[in-house]
Amino acid sequence: CVFVPGRAANGALKMQSRMAFTVSERKMHNEGFLSGDSSPYFEQMYENWKKDRKSVHASWDAYFTNVAAGVPVGRAFMAPPAAQMAGPATTIFPGAVGTLPSVGSLATPDALTAFSGSSAQSVFDTSRIIQMVRGYQTRGHEVAKTDPLDLPHKPPYTTVARTEKPLNIGYKAYGFTEADLDKTFDCRVPGMTGFLSQERAPTTLRQLITRLEETYCGSIGVEYMHIGDQNVCNFIRQYLETPEHFNYSKETKRKILVRTARAQMFEQFCAGKFSTSKRFGLDGAETMIVAMKAITKKASCMEVDAVVIGMPHRGRLNMLMNVMHKPMHQMMSEFQGVTGFGGTEWGNTGDVKYHLGMEYDHVDTDTGRHMHMGLLPNPSHLEAVDPLVVGQARAQQYYSGDKNRTKVLPILLHGDASVAGQGVVFETLQMEKLPNYTVGGTIHIVVNNQVGFTTNPVDHGSGKYCTDIAKAVDAPILHVNADDPEAVTFAAEFALEYRQRFQRDVFIDLVGYRRYGHNELDMPKFTQPHMYTIVAKHPTVLDIHSQKMIKQGVITPEEFETIKKNIFDFYSSEYEKSKNFDPKSAGDGYQPQWRHMKKPWEPAIPRVTGCDLDWLKGIGKKISTLPATFTAHPTIAKTFKSRLEAIDSGKDVDFGLGESLAYGSLLTEGFHVRVGGQDVQRGTFSHRHAVVHDQQVYNSYNVFSALDTAHKIEIGNSHLSEYACMGFEYGYALEHPDSLVVWEAQFGDFANGAQIVIDQFVASGETKWNRQCGIVLQLPHGYDGQGPEHSSARIERFLQMCDDREDIIHPENWDSINRSVIQQHNIQVVNCTTPAQWFHVLRRQVHRDFRKPLVIFSPKRMLKMRAAFSTMDEFGPNTRFQRYISNMDTSNTKKAEEIRRVVVCSGQVYYDLAAHREKTNAHDVAIVRVEQLSPFPFDALIDDLKRYPNLKDVVWAQEEPMNQGPWAYVSKRIEASLEHMHQPNGIKKPLYVGRDVSSSPAVGDHHMHDHELEKLLEDAFDPALKHNSYYSQYL
């Protein structure tokens, strides 16, 4: 039992006063843990203890024993241990003193007495020492010397929560005096680790306090006591609480100094040569490079094969040069405007130099091992790259067979303001232990400038630190002074050891400063005058550390000057080489697995995506047959029975089966498939059922496990996130082209929660950074009377981002047999109206010789609409995705010459139009479907319109309001098509049929929804309609 505090302690105090201890008349004081309406419970525990000490919890036994032994009230309580499994003691850190406790970390009174050394050391002394050590472990970070500027510990220099408060740290807080400092104490306690380990020799109080101060109050402040896992806490204590403070060899100290010099002198060199250019330098936090070098060097020793890095713009150039080994002369040429971007080829606009990434196969000279290093490009949207890094790391782990997740290491760098303020950080952190998203932990490094753009920490967040979010996932946090390169190295090496051992996230808070403004051309004194007065007087980290190394005899002044000269000479020679740099010599940046992909300017032949029907049916039967021992829900059993019947009959193939056939066929052909998003295993609308659940026992079954394929499908439900989860899948799709990676929204309406990923990566990633990506977004879309948040995936927004011209029909658009038009554009936008179309567009995505993001406005109501179902023949040989479907009026007896109107539409509204035509016998109206909205199928539309010589008008019909949906996009393209046809029969432009303009996507009243749909259908077939819908009501 654990004691629960309440509102008052009077009853407990009265009870305590009746306890018959050795000194029965002593004055009682308020115990901190005895605050509550708890006297009956307290009395019960005491009575039980008097009868049998073992009948109460060890914490009560310790308390009553301590008081009986004379420990002053107020100091007798010892916190109970975290529960854990009993077992033998085991060493958890090689070479470290101490063992894992086999039971809780609380020592029994008998054990305390046994280990109190001599009779002079009472249980009270031992208890005080334990509490003192715990005080340092818990709150030492609050007084650690982590701020190189030593700014005041009050707002605006800190958050409101981090105001100065009395801390129970230091020997005096626990009743010790100066007279006790040189007394020897036996600090060994059974079950404890670190400074209290049984293997430690007795020590003086002064020596113990010295090590506590060095460990917890020096250049590193550690937060880990919030972690609930006792094994983790013991590991951290053993790593930190060593007999001696960490001290690197002279050789290592020299390497750390050189790394510091390279980092700082790079910034100084660039500032001198390009004083009017923004570079977002690391000045004030140069030891970020020292940390990264420490991690990557140690990672190579620990047999890590790949490192995936994401970071903001600050320090990126230094990272590219000193960690990623980008040729410096190439970087210098970019400062001078020679980038290789901006050519005549499509997809070559480029980006600013401090947004660019690179990949590099590095050979570590110490270990001789190859290590692939990748730094993802990123936009200025801080933290947006976080889930991409995790996603690409997961993909690399899959392709390299890294099941233990120790060979691929993700590292994320953050800013202090952004890590506290951007929600995507938390969304990404929540993936840490999710089975479908975990990467075995991420190392986070926060480059803490102690200021945002112009914003002080008091306005950054409400916690004590910008890194408080790490506590949500029980991650340890190391706050480290950026002016101490050796402490930074120690923290970095610890972070890697921790991540590799526990497969958990870990944070380093690199506390530095920003020597200049937000960029080098900004004036920070406008908003931080006091801080920047201190900064102006503060020496650089290289000055501080070099003097320290010279004083320690690690290096002589002459040797240090030689090091600086060699670095400067190298930088200068690279600068001279940059003047003649040819960007073409740098290559295209494509990794080996992408080399077989065609570039945008290299013609790629469209592929047929139909399959041999016997082969496809075999796949369909395997994935539609549940195991005989599996008890499915009756409705699901019926669904799978219907699928088998459809395969056998060749009719009534629904969307769930069509999509599953696409995945199954691709897996069988050797492609990898991953589908992520909320509720994707079942499907929001209960159509997919890729993973089904036994109704009698806790067991699930992945239907694709019936296929014996080289690559597997990963189809897993995500947590309730759009931003991070879409970013994760985008990063996953970046890794390898031979994979189909799908992110599906629960409803398409919710995709705008990931608008930054859509804008900055999906729509423009290739043209900015020359990185192809074949991610698929499936966004359920359709107006079914479910209100404004369950109707529209905002087609108009995606179409607005498409970069195909609305007024020019290029010659290649007619040559779709020999060239894929989409190569010259950024994204594909489709709205499939049959299961076969969905099947083909998914297969087309990976059977092409290039990759483009695909946005599918997927069905909702159509999923169960029998009129929309396909036949198996539509999946067979020589079939393919149809960008445009012409009029399919099976009951029409009219000839093409009798057609008076063509209604062009896209999506499920087609079936409403077709039903209304049948109902009203309006067979002089042809209804055609644009299945691929972008790039627009000019050729198919123009060829089809030519079939109708007596047309009077062309109508565009849509479910969405006039200011939404495809209208704004397609109207100009239909108009361009009519102009290309020389405006047949005087038709200059299409008419609009649909809902009126609206600020909301849809109405909330179902009756109003039905009324709007009825008007849409009437207008579409009204021969007297000469103006756009609702036009007359504004006259």
Coordinates of C-alpha atoms in Angstrom, one line a residue, residues 160-534:
V160 CA 7.9 31.7 -15.6
A161 CA 8.1 28.2 -14.2
R162 CA 11.9 28.4 -13.8
T163 CA 12.1 31.2 -11.3
E164 CA 14.6 30.8 -8.5
K165 CA 13.3 28.8 -5.6
P166 CA 15.0 27.3 -2.5
L167 CA 16.4 23.9 -3.5
N168 CA 17.0 21.0 -1.1
I169 CA 20.5 20.5 -2.5
G170 CA 23.8 20.4 -0.5
Y171 CA 24.8 18.9 2.7
K172 CA 23.4 21.7 4.9
A173 CA 19.9 21.1 3.7
Y174 CA 20.1 17.6 5.3
G175 CA 21.5 18.6 8.6
F176 CA 25.2 18.1 8.0
T177 CA 27.7 20.8 9.0
E178 CA 31.2 21.7 8.0
A179 CA 32.4 19.6 10.9
D180 CA 31.1 16.6 9.0
L181 CA 32.9 17.2 5.7
D182 CA 36.0 15.2 6.5
K183 CA 34.2 12.4 8.3
T184 CA 34.1 9.1 6.6
F185 CA 30.7 7.7 5.8
D186 CA 29.8 4.3 4.6
C187 CA 27.4 5.1 1.7
R188 CA 26.8 1.5 0.6
V189 CA 23.2 0.5 0.5
P190 CA 21.8 -2.8 -0.8
G191 CA 20.0 -2.5 -4.0
M192 CA 21.4 0.9 -4.8
T193 CA 23.6 1.8 -7.8
G194 CA 26.0 4.6 -8.5
F195 CA 27.3 6.5 -5.5
L196 CA 25.3 4.3 -3.2
S197 CA 26.4 1.0 -4.7
Q198 CA 27.4 -1.8 -2.4
E199 CA 30.7 -2.0 -4.3
R200 CA 31.8 1.5 -3.3
A201 CA 34.3 2.0 -0.5
P202 CA 33.5 4.3 2.4
T203 CA 34.3 8.0 1.6
T204 CA 34.4 11.3 3.2
L205 CA 31.4 13.6 2.9
R206 CA 33.5 16.1 1.2
Q207 CA 34.5 13.6 -1.5
L208 CA 31.0 12.5 -2.0
I209 CA 29.7 16.1 -2.4
T210 CA 32.5 16.9 -4.8
R211 CA 31.5 14.1 -7.1
L212 CA 27.8 15.0 -6.7
E213 CA 28.6 18.6 -7.7
E214 CA 30.7 17.5 -10.6
T215 CA 28.1 15.0 -11.8
Y216 CA 24.9 17.0 -11.4
C217 CA 25.8 20.6 -11.0
G218 CA 28.7 21.2 -13.5
S219 CA 28.6 21.7 -17.2
I220 CA 25.9 19.0 -17.5
G221 CA 22.6 19.0 -15.8
V222 CA 20.7 15.7 -16.1
E223 CA 16.9 15.1 -15.8
Y224 CA 16.0 11.4 -15.5
M225 CA 14.2 10.9 -12.2
H226 CA 10.9 11.3 -14.0
I227 CA 11.6 8.0 -15.8
G228 CA 9.5 5.1 -14.4
D229 CA 11.7 2.3 -15.5
Q230 CA 14.1 1.4 -12.7
N231 CA 16.5 -0.3 -15.1
V232 CA 16.9 2.8 -17.1
C233 CA 17.5 5.0 -14.0
N234 CA 20.1 2.5 -12.8
F235 CA 21.9 2.6 -16.1
I236 CA 22.0 6.4 -16.1
R237 CA 23.3 6.5 -12.5
Q238 CA 26.0 3.9 -13.4
Y239 CA 27.0 5.9 -16.4
L240 CA 27.2 9.2 -14.6
E241 CA 28.0 8.3 -10.9
T242 CA 31.5 7.0 -11.5
P243 CA 34.3 7.1 -8.9
E244 CA 36.1 9.8 -10.9
H245 CA 34.8 12.6 -13.1
F246 CA 35.1 11.8 -16.8
N247 CA 38.5 12.7 -18.2
Y248 CA 39.4 12.1 -21.8
S249 CA 42.9 11.0 -23.0
K250 CA 45.2 13.7 -24.4
E251 CA 44.7 12.3 -27.9
T252 CA 40.9 12.6 -27.6
K253 CA 41.2 16.1 -26.1
R254 CA 43.2 17.2 -29.1
K255 CA 40.6 15.8 -31.5
I256 CA 37.8 17.6 -29.6
L257 CA 39.8 20.8 -29.8
V258 CA 40.3 20.4 -33.6
R259 CA 36.6 19.7 -34.1
T260 CA 35.8 22.9 -32.2
A261 CA 38.3 24.8 -34.2
R262 CA 37.0 23.6 -37.6
A263 CA 33.4 24.4 -36.6
Q264 CA 34.1 27.9 -35.4
M265 CA 36.6 28.9 -38.1
F266 CA 34.2 27.7 -40.7
E267 CA 31.7 30.3 -39.5
Q268 CA 34.3 33.0 -39.2
F269 CA 35.7 32.2 -42.7
C270 CA 32.2 32.4 -44.3
A271 CA 31.4 35.6 -42.4
G272 CA 34.6 37.2 -43.7
K273 CA 34.1 36.1 -47.4
F274 CA 30.4 36.6 -47.6
S275 CA 29.6 39.3 -45.1
T276 CA 26.4 40.4 -46.8
S277 CA 24.9 36.9 -47.2
K278 CA 22.6 35.1 -44.9
R279 CA 24.1 31.8 -43.7
F280 CA 22.3 31.2 -40.4
G281 CA 25.6 30.3 -38.7
L282 CA 26.3 28.4 -35.6
D283 CA 28.1 31.2 -33.9
G284 CA 27.6 30.7 -30.2
A285 CA 26.6 27.0 -30.5
E286 CA 29.5 25.7 -32.6
T287 CA 29.8 22.6 -30.4
M288 CA 26.8 21.2 -32.1
I289 CA 29.3 20.0 -34.7
V290 CA 31.4 18.5 -31.8
A291 CA 28.3 16.6 -30.6
M292 CA 27.5 15.3 -34.1
K293 CA 31.1 14.2 -34.7
A294 CA 31.1 12.4 -31.4
I295 CA 27.9 10.6 -32.2
T296 CA 28.9 9.6 -35.7
K297 CA 32.4 8.4 -34.7
K298 CA 31.1 6.3 -31.8
A299 CA 28.2 5.1 -34.0
S300 CA 30.8 3.7 -36.4
C301 CA 32.5 1.9 -33.6
M302 CA 29.1 0.5 -32.5
E303 CA 28.5 -0.9 -36.0
V304 CA 25.8 1.5 -37.0
D305 CA 25.4 1.4 -40.8
A306 CA 23.4 4.5 -41.6
V307 CA 22.5 7.8 -40.0
V308 CA 19.5 9.9 -41.0
I309 CA 19.5 13.5 -40.0
G310 CA 17.0 16.3 -39.9
M311 CA 17.7 19.8 -38.8
P312 CA 16.6 23.4 -39.3
H313 CA 18.6 26.0 -41.3
R314 CA 20.8 27.2 -38.4
G315 CA 24.1 25.5 -38.6
R316 CA 23.2 23.5 -41.7
L317 CA 26.1 24.7 -43.8
N318 CA 28.5 23.8 -41.1
M319 CA 26.9 20.4 -40.8
L320 CA 27.1 19.8 -44.5
M321 CA 30.8 20.7 -44.5
N322 CA 32.2 19.3 -41.2
V323 CA 29.9 16.3 -40.7
M324 CA 28.4 15.3 -44.0
H325 CA 31.7 16.1 -45.9
K326 CA 30.1 18.1 -48.7
P327 CA 32.9 19.6 -50.8
M328 CA 33.5 23.0 -49.4
H329 CA 34.3 24.5 -52.8
Q330 CA 30.9 23.5 -54.0
M331 CA 29.3 25.2 -51.0
M332 CA 31.5 28.3 -51.6
S333 CA 30.3 28.4 -55.2
E334 CA 26.7 28.4 -54.0
F335 CA 27.5 31.6 -52.0
Q336 CA 28.6 33.1 -55.3
G337 CA 25.4 32.2 -57.1
V338 CA 26.6 29.1 -58.9
T339 CA 24.1 26.4 -58.0
G340 CA 23.2 24.5 -61.1
F341 CA 19.5 25.3 -60.5
G342 CA 17.3 27.5 -62.6
G343 CA 18.0 25.7 -65.9
T344 CA 15.6 25.0 -68.8
E345 CA 14.7 21.5 -67.6
W346 CA 11.6 21.0 -65.6
G347 CA 12.0 20.5 -61.8
N348 CA 15.1 22.6 -61.4
T349 CA 14.1 25.7 -59.5
G350 CA 16.2 24.8 -56.5
D351 CA 16.2 26.3 -53.0
V352 CA 18.4 28.4 -50.8
K353 CA 21.7 26.8 -49.7
Y354 CA 20.7 26.5 -46.1
H355 CA 17.8 24.3 -47.0
L356 CA 19.6 21.7 -49.0
G357 CA 20.4 18.2 -48.0
M358 CA 22.7 15.5 -49.2
E359 CA 23.6 11.8 -48.9
Y360 CA 27.1 10.5 -48.5
D361 CA 28.8 7.1 -48.0
H362 CA 31.5 7.9 -45.4
V363 CA 34.4 5.7 -44.6
D364 CA 35.5 6.1 -41.0
T365 CA 39.3 6.2 -40.8
D366 CA 39.4 4.8 -37.3
T367 CA 37.2 1.8 -37.8
G368 CA 37.5 1.3 -41.6
R369 CA 33.8 0.9 -41.8
H370 CA 31.4 2.4 -44.3
M371 CA 28.5 4.4 -43.0
H372 CA 25.8 6.0 -45.1
M373 CA 24.9 9.5 -43.9
G374 CA 21.9 11.4 -45.1
L375 CA 20.7 14.9 -44.3
L376 CA 17.2 15.6 -45.5
P377 CA 16.5 18.9 -47.2
N378 CA 13.9 21.0 -45.4
P379 CA 11.8 24.1 -45.7
S380 CA 11.8 27.0 -43.3
H381 CA 8.9 25.5 -41.6
L382 CA 10.7 24.5 -38.4
E383 CA 10.3 20.9 -37.3
A384 CA 8.4 19.9 -40.4
V385 CA 11.2 17.5 -41.4
D386 CA 11.0 15.6 -38.1
P387 CA 8.5 12.9 -39.1
L388 CA 10.2 12.5 -42.5
V389 CA 13.5 11.6 -40.9
V390 CA 11.8 9.0 -38.7
G391 CA 9.9 7.6 -41.8
Q392 CA 13.0 7.3 -43.9
A393 CA 14.9 5.7 -41.0
R394 CA 12.1 3.1 -40.7
A395 CA 12.3 2.4 -44.5
Q396 CA 16.1 2.0 -44.3
Q397 CA 15.6 -0.4 -41.4
Y398 CA 13.1 -2.4 -43.5
Y399 CA 15.3 -2.6 -46.6
S400 CA 18.5 -3.5 -44.6
G401 CA 16.8 -6.1 -42.5
D402 CA 17.5 -4.1 -39.3
K403 CA 14.9 -5.9 -37.1
N404 CA 16.7 -4.9 -33.9
R405 CA 16.8 -1.2 -35.1
T406 CA 20.4 -0.7 -34.1
K407 CA 21.9 -0.3 -37.5
V408 CA 20.0 2.8 -38.7
L409 CA 20.2 5.8 -36.4
P410 CA 17.9 8.8 -36.7
I411 CA 19.0 12.1 -35.3
L412 CA 16.9 15.2 -35.1
L413 CA 18.2 18.7 -34.3
H414 CA 15.8 21.3 -33.0
G415 CA 15.7 25.0 -32.0
D416 CA 14.7 25.9 -28.5
A417 CA 11.7 27.9 -29.5
S418 CA 10.5 25.4 -32.1
V419 CA 10.8 22.3 -30.0
A420 CA 8.6 23.8 -27.4
G421 CA 6.2 25.5 -29.8
Q422 CA 5.6 23.2 -32.8
G423 CA 3.0 20.5 -32.3
V424 CA 4.6 18.2 -34.9
V425 CA 7.4 17.5 -32.3
F426 CA 4.9 15.9 -30.0
E427 CA 3.1 14.1 -32.8
T428 CA 6.5 12.6 -33.9
L429 CA 7.5 11.7 -30.3
Q430 CA 4.3 9.7 -29.9
M431 CA 5.6 7.3 -32.6
E432 CA 8.5 6.2 -30.3
K433 CA 6.9 2.9 -29.2
L434 CA 4.1 2.5 -31.8
P435 CA 4.6 -0.9 -33.5
N436 CA 4.0 0.5 -37.0
Y437 CA 6.1 3.5 -36.6
T438 CA 8.9 2.9 -34.1
V439 CA 12.5 3.2 -35.2
G440 CA 14.2 2.1 -32.0
G441 CA 14.6 5.6 -30.6
T442 CA 15.8 8.9 -31.9
I443 CA 18.6 11.2 -30.6
H444 CA 17.4 14.8 -30.3
I445 CA 19.8 17.7 -30.0
V446 CA 18.2 21.1 -29.2
V447 CA 20.5 23.9 -30.2
N448 CA 19.3 26.3 -27.5
N449 CA 20.1 29.9 -28.3
Q450 CA 18.1 31.1 -25.3
V451 CA 16.1 33.2 -27.7
G452 CA 13.7 32.6 -30.6
F453 CA 13.7 35.0 -33.6
T454 CA 13.1 38.0 -31.2
T455 CA 11.2 36.1 -28.5
N456 CA 12.6 35.6 -25.0
P457 CA 12.2 32.3 -23.1
V458 CA 9.5 33.7 -21.0
D459 CA 7.3 33.6 -24.1
H460 CA 8.5 30.2 -25.4
G461 CA 6.6 27.9 -23.2
S462 CA 5.1 27.2 -19.8
G463 CA 7.5 24.5 -18.5
K464 CA 10.9 25.0 -16.9
Y465 CA 12.8 24.0 -20.0
C466 CA 12.1 24.0 -23.7
T467 CA 12.8 20.2 -23.6
D468 CA 10.0 19.4 -21.1
I469 CA 8.1 17.7 -23.9
A470 CA 10.7 14.9 -23.7
K471 CA 9.2 13.8 -20.3
A472 CA 6.0 12.8 -22.1
V473 CA 7.9 9.7 -23.4
D474 CA 10.2 9.2 -20.4
A475 CA 13.2 10.4 -22.3
P476 CA 16.3 11.5 -20.3
I477 CA 17.4 15.1 -20.9
L478 CA 21.0 16.3 -20.7
H479 CA 21.4 20.1 -20.4
V480 CA 24.9 20.8 -21.4
N481 CA 27.0 24.0 -21.6
A482 CA 27.9 24.7 -25.2
D483 CA 31.1 26.4 -24.1
D484 CA 32.4 23.1 -22.8
P485 CA 33.3 20.8 -25.8
E486 CA 34.3 17.9 -23.6
A487 CA 31.0 17.9 -21.7
V488 CA 29.2 18.1 -25.0
T489 CA 31.2 15.1 -26.2
F490 CA 30.4 13.2 -23.1
A491 CA 26.6 14.0 -23.4
A492 CA 26.6 13.0 -27.1
E493 CA 28.3 9.6 -26.4
F494 CA 25.9 9.0 -23.5
A495 CA 23.0 9.7 -25.8
L496 CA 24.1 7.1 -28.3
E497 CA 24.8 4.5 -25.7
Y498 CA 21.4 5.0 -24.2
R499 CA 19.6 4.9 -27.5
Q500 CA 21.3 1.8 -28.7
R501 CA 20.8 0.0 -25.4
F502 CA 17.1 0.9 -24.6
Q503 CA 15.7 1.7 -28.1
R504 CA 14.3 4.9 -26.7
D505 CA 14.4 8.6 -27.5
V506 CA 17.0 10.8 -25.7
F507 CA 17.4 14.6 -25.6
I508 CA 20.5 16.8 -25.4
D509 CA 19.8 20.4 -24.6
L510 CA 22.8 22.2 -26.0
V511 CA 22.7 25.6 -24.1
G512 CA 24.5 28.2 -26.0
Y513 CA 23.6 31.6 -27.5
R514 CA 23.3 33.3 -30.9
R515 CA 26.2 35.7 -31.4
Y516 CA 24.3 37.6 -34.1
G517 CA 20.7 38.1 -34.8
H518 CA 18.2 35.7 -36.3
N519 CA 20.4 36.0 -39.4
E520 CA 23.7 37.7 -39.8
L521 CA 22.1 40.9 -41.2
D522 CA 19.7 41.3 -38.3
M523 CA 20.1 43.6 -35.2
P524 CA 19.3 41.6 -32.0
K525 CA 19.8 44.6 -29.7
F526 CA 16.5 45.9 -30.8
T527 CA 14.8 43.3 -28.6
Q528 CA 17.5 41.8 -26.4
P529 CA 19.8 44.7 -25.4
H530 CA 21.0 43.3 -22.1
M531 CA 21.7 39.8 -23.5
Y532 CA 23.6 41.1 -26.4
T533 CA 25.7 43.4 -24.3
I534 CA 26.8 40.2 -22.5

